[in-house]
Short mmCIF file of C-alpha atoms and ligand atoms in Angstrom, two decimals:
data_model
loop_
_atom_site.label_atom_id
_atom_site.label_comp_id
_atom_site.label_asym_id
_atom_site.label_seq_id
_atom_site.Cartn_x
_atom_site.Cartn_y
_atom_site.Cartn_z
CA MET A 1 -25.58 2.22 3.68
CA ASN A 2 -23.58 0.48 6.40
CA ILE A 3 -19.93 0.04 5.55
CA LEU A 4 -17.19 -2.16 6.97
CA ILE A 5 -13.47 -1.43 6.66
CA LEU A 6 -11.16 -4.40 7.25
CA GLY A 7 -7.74 -3.66 8.73
CA SER A 8 -6.10 -1.79 11.58
CA GLY A 9 -3.37 0.49 10.28
CA GLY A 10 -2.88 4.13 9.36
CA ARG A 11 -4.25 3.33 5.90
CA GLU A 12 -7.52 2.09 7.38
CA SER A 13 -7.66 5.15 9.67
CA ALA A 14 -7.43 7.41 6.62
CA PHE A 15 -10.18 5.41 4.88
CA ALA A 16 -12.35 5.62 8.01
CA TRP A 17 -11.79 9.40 8.32
CA LYS A 18 -12.80 9.89 4.70
CA ILE A 19 -15.71 7.44 4.56
CA ALA A 20 -17.20 8.87 7.77
CA GLN A 21 -17.53 12.21 5.90
CA SER A 22 -19.74 10.66 3.21
CA ASP A 23 -23.50 11.26 3.23
CA LEU A 24 -23.82 7.78 1.72
CA CYS A 25 -22.44 6.17 4.86
CA SER A 26 -24.98 5.48 7.61
CA GLN A 27 -22.99 3.35 10.03
CA LEU A 28 -19.29 2.62 9.75
CA PHE A 29 -17.56 -0.41 11.23
CA ILE A 30 -13.82 -1.02 11.36
CA ALA A 31 -12.52 -4.52 12.06
CA PRO A 32 -10.41 -4.76 14.03
CA GLY A 33 -9.55 -1.04 13.85
CA ASN A 34 -7.22 0.61 16.37
CA GLY A 35 -7.18 3.11 19.25
CA GLY A 36 -8.21 5.95 16.96
CA THR A 37 -10.71 4.49 14.49
CA GLY A 38 -13.45 4.47 17.15
CA ALA A 39 -13.75 8.22 16.49
CA PHE A 40 -15.12 7.46 13.00
CA GLY A 41 -17.19 4.34 13.57
CA LYS A 42 -17.51 1.22 15.66
CA ASN A 43 -14.50 -1.02 16.14
CA VAL A 44 -15.20 -4.75 16.02
CA ASN A 45 -12.47 -7.04 17.23
CA LEU A 46 -12.10 -9.75 14.60
CA ASN A 47 -9.37 -11.05 12.34
CA PRO A 48 -9.99 -10.02 8.69
CA ASN A 49 -8.59 -13.38 7.58
CA ASN A 50 -11.38 -15.16 9.44
CA PHE A 51 -13.99 -14.95 6.69
CA GLU A 52 -16.71 -16.66 8.74
CA ALA A 53 -16.32 -14.01 11.44
CA VAL A 54 -16.50 -11.28 8.79
CA LYS A 55 -19.65 -12.90 7.39
CA ALA A 56 -21.32 -13.02 10.81
CA LEU A 57 -20.60 -9.31 11.35
CA VAL A 58 -21.80 -8.32 7.87
CA LEU A 59 -25.11 -10.15 8.33
CA LYS A 60 -25.64 -8.95 11.90
CA GLU A 61 -25.06 -5.28 11.08
CA ASN A 62 -26.67 -5.19 7.61
CA ILE A 63 -23.41 -4.13 6.01
CA GLU A 64 -23.66 -3.46 2.28
CA MET A 65 -20.07 -2.56 1.41
CA VAL A 66 -16.77 -4.03 2.60
CA VAL A 67 -13.57 -2.08 1.99
CA VAL A 68 -10.56 -4.37 2.30
CA GLY A 69 -7.45 -2.52 3.50
CA PRO A 70 -4.63 -5.10 3.59
CA GLU A 71 -3.58 -7.59 0.90
CA GLU A 72 -3.83 -10.82 2.84
CA PRO A 73 -7.63 -11.27 2.89
CA LEU A 74 -7.71 -10.42 -0.84
CA VAL A 75 -4.95 -12.86 -1.76
CA ASN A 76 -6.75 -15.45 0.41
CA GLY A 77 -9.94 -14.86 -1.58
CA ILE A 78 -12.31 -12.83 0.59
CA HIS A 79 -14.01 -11.36 -2.48
CA ASP A 80 -14.53 -14.85 -3.94
CA PHE A 81 -15.84 -16.03 -0.55
CA PHE A 82 -18.53 -13.32 -0.66
CA LEU A 83 -19.50 -14.13 -4.26
CA ALA A 84 -19.81 -17.83 -3.51
CA ASP A 85 -22.20 -17.29 -0.59
CA ALA A 86 -25.84 -16.62 -1.47
CA ALA A 87 -26.29 -14.47 1.65
CA LEU A 88 -23.29 -12.28 0.77
CA ALA A 89 -23.13 -12.25 -3.03
CA GLN A 90 -24.90 -8.88 -3.37
CA ILE A 91 -22.57 -7.11 -0.95
CA HIS A 92 -19.97 -4.87 -2.55
CA VAL A 93 -16.41 -5.91 -1.79
CA ILE A 94 -13.89 -3.20 -2.65
CA GLY A 95 -10.78 -5.12 -3.64
CA PRO A 96 -10.02 -7.70 -6.34
CA LYS A 97 -10.91 -11.36 -6.43
CA LYS A 98 -8.17 -13.95 -5.98
CA GLU A 99 -7.45 -14.03 -9.73
CA GLY A 100 -6.59 -10.29 -9.56
CA ALA A 101 -4.93 -10.21 -6.14
CA ILE A 102 -2.36 -12.66 -7.51
CA LEU A 103 -0.66 -9.60 -9.02
CA GLU A 104 0.60 -9.08 -5.48
CA GLY A 105 0.29 -12.64 -4.23
CA SER A 106 2.82 -14.04 -6.68
CA LYS A 107 5.82 -12.01 -7.81
CA ASP A 108 6.53 -14.65 -10.46
CA PHE A 109 3.00 -14.25 -11.85
CA SER A 110 3.31 -10.46 -11.88
CA LYS A 111 6.73 -10.60 -13.61
CA GLN A 112 5.31 -12.89 -16.29
CA PHE A 113 2.32 -10.57 -16.63
CA MET A 114 4.64 -7.58 -17.18
CA VAL A 115 6.63 -9.44 -19.84
CA ARG A 116 3.47 -10.77 -21.54
CA HIS A 117 2.01 -7.27 -21.85
CA GLY A 118 5.19 -5.37 -22.67
CA ILE A 119 5.25 -3.37 -19.44
CA PRO A 120 8.71 -1.91 -18.70
CA ALA A 121 10.24 -3.71 -15.71
CA PRO A 122 13.69 -4.83 -14.55
CA VAL A 123 14.94 -8.07 -16.14
CA SER A 124 14.34 -11.13 -13.99
CA GLN A 125 14.27 -14.90 -13.85
CA SER A 126 12.58 -17.27 -11.41
CA PHE A 127 13.94 -20.44 -9.76
CA THR A 128 12.66 -23.26 -7.53
CA THR A 129 14.39 -26.03 -5.53
CA GLU A 130 14.35 -28.14 -8.72
CA THR A 131 16.28 -25.43 -10.60
CA LEU A 132 18.49 -24.33 -7.68
CA GLN A 133 21.71 -25.18 -9.56
CA GLN A 134 20.63 -23.09 -12.58
CA GLY A 135 19.82 -20.28 -10.15
CA LEU A 136 23.28 -20.44 -8.59
CA ASP A 137 24.85 -20.42 -12.08
CA TYR A 138 22.61 -17.53 -13.13
CA LEU A 139 23.84 -15.56 -10.12
CA ASN A 140 27.49 -16.24 -11.06
CA SER A 141 27.23 -14.02 -14.10
CA HIS A 142 24.82 -11.45 -12.65
CA ILE A 143 25.72 -7.78 -12.32
CA LEU A 144 25.84 -6.43 -8.75
CA PRO A 145 23.94 -5.71 -6.60
CA ILE A 146 21.35 -8.45 -7.05
CA VAL A 147 17.71 -8.38 -5.91
CA LEU A 148 16.12 -11.61 -4.63
CA LYS A 149 12.38 -11.75 -4.08
CA ALA A 150 10.32 -14.48 -2.46
CA ASP A 151 7.39 -15.21 -4.77
CA GLY A 152 4.61 -15.08 -2.18
CA LEU A 153 3.54 -12.77 0.64
CA ALA A 154 6.28 -12.51 3.26
CA ALA A 155 4.99 -9.72 5.52
CA GLY A 156 7.05 -7.11 3.66
CA LYS A 157 10.32 -8.94 4.31
CA GLY A 158 10.60 -11.01 1.14
CA VAL A 159 12.94 -8.70 -0.78
CA VAL A 160 16.69 -9.02 -0.15
CA ILE A 161 19.32 -6.92 -1.90
CA CYS A 162 22.71 -8.65 -2.08
CA GLU A 163 26.03 -6.90 -2.69
CA THR A 164 28.04 -9.98 -3.68
CA VAL A 165 27.42 -13.16 -5.68
CA ALA A 166 28.33 -15.32 -2.67
CA GLU A 167 25.81 -13.50 -0.50
CA ALA A 168 23.13 -13.87 -3.19
CA GLN A 169 23.84 -17.59 -3.61
CA GLU A 170 23.59 -18.10 0.14
CA GLU A 171 20.33 -16.12 0.25
CA LEU A 172 18.87 -18.10 -2.66
CA LYS A 173 19.57 -21.35 -0.81
CA LEU A 174 18.03 -19.96 2.39
CA MET A 175 14.89 -18.73 0.62
CA LEU A 176 14.36 -21.96 -1.31
CA GLY A 177 15.17 -23.82 1.90
CA GLY A 178 12.15 -22.29 3.61
CA LYS A 179 13.37 -19.02 5.20
CA PHE A 180 10.02 -17.44 4.28
CA GLY A 181 8.05 -20.69 4.39
CA ASN A 182 6.01 -21.44 1.33
CA ALA A 183 6.33 -17.83 0.09
CA GLY A 184 9.94 -18.62 -0.86
CA SER A 185 9.38 -21.92 -2.68
CA LEU A 186 9.89 -19.86 -5.82
CA VAL A 187 12.40 -16.99 -5.94
CA VAL A 188 12.63 -14.18 -8.46
CA ILE A 189 16.15 -12.93 -9.19
CA GLU A 190 15.94 -9.39 -10.48
CA GLU A 191 18.13 -6.68 -11.92
CA TYR A 192 18.86 -3.87 -9.43
CA LEU A 193 17.56 -0.48 -10.51
CA THR A 194 19.24 2.82 -9.70
CA GLY A 195 16.72 5.58 -9.65
CA ILE A 196 14.12 7.21 -7.49
CA GLU A 197 11.05 5.40 -6.22
CA LEU A 198 7.42 6.48 -6.20
CA SER A 199 3.98 4.96 -5.82
CA VAL A 200 1.13 5.42 -8.28
CA PHE A 201 -2.40 4.18 -7.64
CA VAL A 202 -5.50 3.57 -9.67
CA LEU A 203 -9.03 2.68 -8.72
CA THR A 204 -10.58 0.46 -11.38
CA ASP A 205 -13.90 -1.21 -12.09
CA GLY A 206 -12.24 -3.58 -14.55
CA GLN A 207 -13.12 -1.45 -17.56
CA ASN A 208 -12.14 2.08 -16.66
CA TYR A 209 -9.82 3.58 -14.11
CA LEU A 210 -9.16 6.74 -12.17
CA ILE A 211 -5.56 7.68 -11.45
CA LEU A 212 -5.26 8.75 -7.83
CA PRO A 213 -2.68 11.26 -6.59
CA GLU A 214 0.83 9.80 -6.66
CA ALA A 215 2.96 9.64 -3.53
CA LYS A 216 6.51 9.07 -2.38
CA ASP A 217 7.09 6.68 0.49
CA TYR A 218 10.16 6.86 2.78
CA LYS A 219 11.07 3.29 3.64
CA LYS A 220 14.30 3.56 5.64
CA ILE A 221 14.28 3.96 9.40
CA GLY A 222 17.03 6.62 9.58
CA GLN A 223 17.37 10.26 8.58
CA GLY A 224 18.69 10.72 5.06
CA ASP A 225 17.33 7.31 4.02
CA SER A 226 19.77 5.31 6.12
CA GLY A 227 19.47 2.04 8.02
CA LEU A 228 16.94 -0.75 7.84
CA ASN A 229 13.84 -0.96 5.66
CA THR A 230 10.53 -0.41 7.43
CA GLY A 231 6.88 -0.56 6.41
CA GLY A 232 7.20 3.17 5.66
CA MET A 233 8.26 6.17 7.78
CA GLY A 234 6.38 8.88 5.93
CA SER A 235 4.99 9.97 2.61
CA VAL A 236 4.40 13.02 0.46
CA SER A 237 1.89 13.77 -2.29
CA PRO A 238 2.23 15.21 -4.91
CA VAL A 239 5.73 14.14 -5.92
CA PRO A 240 7.58 17.06 -7.57
CA PHE A 241 9.76 14.88 -9.84
CA ALA A 242 6.65 13.16 -11.19
CA ASP A 243 5.78 15.96 -13.59
CA GLU A 244 3.00 15.86 -16.18
CA LYS A 245 5.23 14.38 -18.87
CA PHE A 246 6.45 11.60 -16.60
CA LEU A 247 2.96 10.76 -15.30
CA ASN A 248 1.71 10.71 -18.87
CA GLU A 249 4.42 8.18 -19.67
CA VAL A 250 3.41 6.14 -16.60
CA GLU A 251 -0.18 6.07 -17.82
CA HIS A 252 0.68 5.03 -21.36
CA SER A 253 3.50 2.57 -20.76
CA ILE A 254 2.34 1.05 -17.46
CA ILE A 255 -1.24 1.78 -16.39
CA ILE A 256 -3.06 1.26 -19.70
CA PRO A 257 -1.13 -1.92 -20.61
CA THR A 258 -1.93 -3.26 -17.13
CA ILE A 259 -5.67 -2.58 -17.37
CA GLU A 260 -5.76 -3.92 -20.93
CA GLY A 261 -3.56 -6.88 -19.97
CA LEU A 262 -5.96 -7.85 -17.20
CA LYS A 263 -8.82 -7.76 -19.67
CA LYS A 264 -6.89 -9.82 -22.25
CA ASP A 265 -6.05 -12.39 -19.57
CA GLY A 266 -9.74 -12.60 -18.62
CA ILE A 267 -9.13 -11.21 -15.13
CA ASP A 268 -12.05 -9.08 -13.90
CA TYR A 269 -10.11 -6.76 -11.57
CA THR A 270 -11.98 -4.34 -9.34
CA GLY A 271 -10.44 -2.20 -6.64
CA PHE A 272 -7.09 -0.51 -6.17
CA ILE A 273 -3.91 -1.25 -8.08
CA PHE A 274 -0.73 0.07 -6.50
CA PHE A 275 2.14 0.45 -8.98
CA GLY A 276 5.53 0.45 -7.24
CA LEU A 277 7.66 2.42 -9.70
CA PHE A 278 11.22 3.55 -10.23
CA LYS A 279 12.07 6.65 -12.25
CA VAL A 280 15.26 5.73 -14.07
CA GLY A 281 16.46 8.74 -16.05
CA ASP A 282 13.16 10.06 -17.41
CA ASN A 283 11.54 6.64 -17.73
CA PRO A 284 9.21 4.73 -15.41
CA LEU A 285 9.79 1.05 -14.68
CA ILE A 286 7.58 -1.07 -12.50
CA ILE A 287 9.08 -3.14 -9.68
CA GLU A 288 5.86 -4.45 -8.19
CA TYR A 289 2.09 -4.46 -8.10
CA ASN A 290 0.07 -4.44 -4.92
CA CYS A 291 -3.63 -5.22 -4.88
CA ARG A 292 -4.40 -2.56 -2.26
CA MET A 293 -3.46 0.96 -1.30
CA GLY A 294 -0.06 1.74 0.23
CA ASP A 295 0.65 2.56 3.83
CA PRO A 296 1.73 5.34 4.63
CA GLU A 297 0.92 6.62 1.12
CA THR A 298 -2.85 6.43 1.71
CA GLU A 299 -2.54 8.91 4.59
CA SER A 300 -1.19 11.48 2.07
CA VAL A 301 -3.30 10.45 -0.93
CA ILE A 302 -6.79 10.33 0.64
CA PRO A 303 -6.77 13.89 2.06
CA ARG A 304 -6.09 15.23 -1.46
CA ILE A 305 -9.13 13.48 -2.96
CA GLU A 306 -12.12 15.83 -2.94
CA ASN A 307 -14.71 13.34 -4.24
CA ASP A 308 -17.01 11.36 -2.03
CA LEU A 309 -15.02 8.12 -1.73
CA VAL A 310 -18.13 6.00 -1.10
CA GLU A 311 -19.64 7.29 -4.35
CA LEU A 312 -16.49 6.18 -6.18
CA PHE A 313 -16.59 2.77 -4.48
CA GLN A 314 -20.24 2.40 -5.46
CA ALA A 315 -19.24 3.23 -9.06
CA VAL A 316 -16.56 0.52 -8.93
CA ALA A 317 -19.14 -2.01 -7.79
CA ASP A 318 -21.62 -0.89 -10.47
CA LYS A 319 -18.89 -0.76 -13.14
CA LYS A 320 -19.77 2.90 -13.76
CA LEU A 321 -16.42 4.52 -13.09
CA MET A 322 -16.43 6.01 -16.58
CA ASP A 323 -19.05 8.50 -15.38
CA TYR A 324 -16.68 9.91 -12.75
CA GLN A 325 -13.76 12.27 -12.66
CA LEU A 326 -11.39 12.63 -9.80
CA ASN A 327 -11.15 16.04 -8.14
CA VAL A 328 -7.75 16.41 -6.59
CA SER A 329 -6.62 19.19 -4.26
CA GLU A 330 -3.61 21.19 -5.48
CA LYS A 331 -2.32 21.23 -1.92
CA THR A 332 0.51 19.08 -0.64
CA ALA A 333 -0.08 16.38 1.94
CA ALA A 334 2.84 15.25 4.07
CA THR A 335 2.76 12.31 6.46
CA VAL A 336 5.26 11.65 9.23
CA MET A 337 5.03 8.24 10.90
CA ILE A 338 5.75 8.10 14.62
CA VAL A 339 7.17 4.68 15.54
CA ALA A 340 8.06 2.71 18.64
CA GLY A 341 11.71 2.68 19.79
CA GLY A 342 13.52 -0.33 18.34
CA TYR A 343 11.24 -0.63 15.29
CA PRO A 344 11.69 -2.26 12.73
CA GLY A 345 13.43 -4.65 15.15
CA ASP A 346 12.01 -5.59 18.55
CA TYR A 347 9.98 -2.94 20.32
CA GLU A 348 7.71 -2.67 23.33
CA LYS A 349 3.96 -2.07 23.36
CA GLY A 350 1.59 -0.61 25.90
CA LYS A 351 3.23 2.83 26.34
CA ALA A 352 0.77 5.62 27.16
CA ILE A 353 0.58 8.25 24.41
CA THR A 354 0.07 11.92 25.25
CA GLY A 355 -0.15 15.12 23.24
CA ILE A 356 -2.46 13.97 20.44
CA ASP A 357 -4.80 16.86 21.27
CA ASN A 358 -1.91 19.32 21.00
CA ILE A 359 -1.37 18.93 17.27
CA ARG A 360 -2.25 22.11 15.42
CA LYS A 361 -2.24 21.76 11.66
CA SER A 362 -2.45 18.02 11.07
CA THR A 363 -4.65 14.98 11.39
CA ALA A 364 -3.48 12.07 13.54
CA PHE A 365 -4.20 8.79 11.76
CA HIS A 366 -3.72 6.11 14.37
CA ALA A 367 -1.87 2.97 13.26
CA GLY A 368 -0.48 0.73 16.02
CA THR A 369 -2.51 2.08 18.94
CA SER A 370 -5.10 0.70 21.33
CA LEU A 371 -7.56 2.38 23.64
CA GLU A 372 -7.53 0.95 27.15
CA GLY A 373 -9.70 2.47 29.85
CA GLY A 374 -9.71 5.83 28.05
CA VAL A 375 -5.92 5.85 27.61
CA VAL A 376 -4.38 5.60 24.13
CA LYS A 377 -1.43 3.22 24.21
CA THR A 378 1.11 1.98 21.70
CA ASN A 379 0.21 -1.36 20.19
CA GLY A 380 2.54 -1.77 17.20
CA GLY A 381 5.75 -0.61 15.52
CA ARG A 382 4.23 2.13 13.42
CA VAL A 383 2.15 3.97 16.00
CA ILE A 384 0.59 7.16 14.57
CA ALA A 385 0.75 8.84 11.15
CA ILE A 386 0.65 12.64 11.32
CA THR A 387 -0.66 14.14 8.08
CA SER A 388 -0.73 17.81 7.21
CA LEU A 389 -2.43 19.22 4.10
CA GLN A 390 -1.14 22.68 3.25
CA ASP A 391 -0.92 25.17 0.37
CA THR A 392 2.79 24.67 -0.15
CA GLN A 393 5.01 21.66 0.12
CA PHE A 394 7.26 23.39 2.63
CA GLU A 395 4.35 24.25 4.94
CA ALA A 396 3.01 20.71 4.76
CA LEU A 397 6.37 19.17 5.62
CA GLN A 398 7.01 21.66 8.39
CA SER A 399 3.55 21.29 9.97
CA ALA A 400 3.59 17.49 9.88
CA THR A 401 7.07 17.40 11.40
CA ALA A 402 6.24 20.01 14.06
CA ASP A 403 3.02 18.22 15.00
CA ALA A 404 4.81 14.86 15.19
CA ALA A 405 7.04 16.49 17.81
CA ARG A 406 3.99 17.41 19.91
CA ILE A 407 3.11 13.76 20.57
CA TYR A 408 4.92 11.82 23.25
CA PHE A 409 5.39 8.28 24.45
CA ASP A 410 8.31 6.40 25.94
CA GLY A 411 10.72 5.39 23.16
CA LYS A 412 9.01 7.51 20.50
CA TYR A 413 10.91 8.11 17.25
CA PHE A 414 10.18 9.78 13.93
CA ARG A 415 12.18 11.03 10.97
CA GLU A 416 12.50 14.80 10.87
CA ASP A 417 13.58 14.87 7.23
CA ILE A 418 10.53 13.36 5.48
CA GLY A 419 10.03 15.12 2.16
CA PHE A 420 12.67 17.81 2.64
CA ASP A 421 14.86 16.12 -0.02
CA LEU A 422 12.19 16.99 -2.60
CA ILE A 423 12.41 20.76 -2.11
P1 AMP B 1 8.97 -4.56 -1.80
O1 AMP B 1 8.97 -5.36 -0.54
O2 AMP B 1 8.65 -5.34 -3.03
O3 AMP B 1 8.19 -3.29 -1.66
O4 AMP B 1 10.49 -4.07 -2.02
C1 AMP B 1 11.17 -3.46 -0.98
C2 AMP B 1 12.11 -2.45 -1.51
O5 AMP B 1 13.19 -3.08 -2.19
C3 AMP B 1 11.53 -1.52 -2.55
O6 AMP B 1 10.78 -0.51 -1.99
C4 AMP B 1 12.78 -1.02 -3.23
O7 AMP B 1 13.35 0.04 -2.48
C5 AMP B 1 13.68 -2.21 -3.19
N1 AMP B 1 13.67 -2.88 -4.50
C6 AMP B 1 12.80 -3.82 -4.93
N2 AMP B 1 13.10 -4.19 -6.19
C7 AMP B 1 14.17 -3.48 -6.56
C8 AMP B 1 14.96 -3.40 -7.76
N3 AMP B 1 14.72 -4.18 -8.80
N4 AMP B 1 15.98 -2.52 -7.77
C9 AMP B 1 16.26 -1.75 -6.70
N5 AMP B 1 15.57 -1.79 -5.56
C10 AMP B 1 14.54 -2.63 -5.48
N1 LIG B 2 4.26 1.74 1.50
C1 LIG B 2 4.48 0.54 0.82
C2 LIG B 2 3.42 -0.46 0.95
O1 LIG B 2 2.33 -0.17 1.40
O2 LIG B 2 3.66 -1.59 0.55
#
């Protein structure tokens, strides 16, 4: 069958790499894709949020399956758009409908969902402009630090951690005042957790689920987890501190209540669920849901999955996931993200990239790159994810880091310490 992947990051590159290996895939399209995805299929330059453009492509190229990488088209209802159109209704969309994507699209909804279904999460309360004064009073007696979250999608910038009450009160006013546009018209004030973070993923057909390999994401720009938050500077899978007992607890206290909760609420959820977790002591707590895979976690998770991914996607669409088991490699995958100088602040684009052919023990998953006249150039903040799959964790970390050093462009930066804290 012909398959379309929507998106342009390292996550979509990893999907494209994997899907291109499937015997079930005839022709692969990536829209818009990046400077590397052309190696796995045909790039088509369109905006995934332009559903009419997606429709035209799907009909023109006889596409039968659409894999949605980022959250925005899902939260905007791309799956519903397909179902509502007679010409598209039979096409498999991998990703939830709007009613399911709201788990990511509204933090207030997801917090209420967690409470309603008894899923362990930090204590929180939500406020709007109408209840601003109650919010300011609530902050007065809050323990420090305090986490403020814009309710809606805010391009990964909607979470602010405040060290003082005054700072939190100021931030609450700014958010409700429109700092993040409509996304901040409702703000969740949340208890700050001290623990260690990890990402757990499931693929579900709404009835059954497969738990994918877990991963740890490194969000800070600087070595030793210092400096500003980014979209992710690297990832590792498996996560040593997520032992069998802990993952069992995650399944029973978080995953099962989520799948059952969706059913109880009458939400027919198909696709990926990303559980953003904290391990506090020995216990898992959930800080967020995403309705898609993580980036750069996908670059470490996908290489460990030995199944044919298209077969699993087909099973999701047919609601037959119960007939499948996941085969996961025992090896470790490590991903080091090479970024543009200045990221996550201002950075330049259009720098020629060399050395990609020199990497020895890794795969280069392009993220923010473009291909211009045969030259690969930088085209975003996160430029290339270097993933190495090796027998031991140490080898994987070392190979990914060494191969990241073999790539060059003006202003290039990467963290040399990704994953070494876990050893
Ligand atoms: P998000 O944009 O929702 O992924 O959140 C960004 C980051 O903020 C997370 O990856 C955490 O590191 C941090 N964070 C979010 N919620 C909390 C919390 N309740 N306690 C501590 N840190 C948090
Ligand atoms: N790596 C975190 C995310 O994809 O949101």
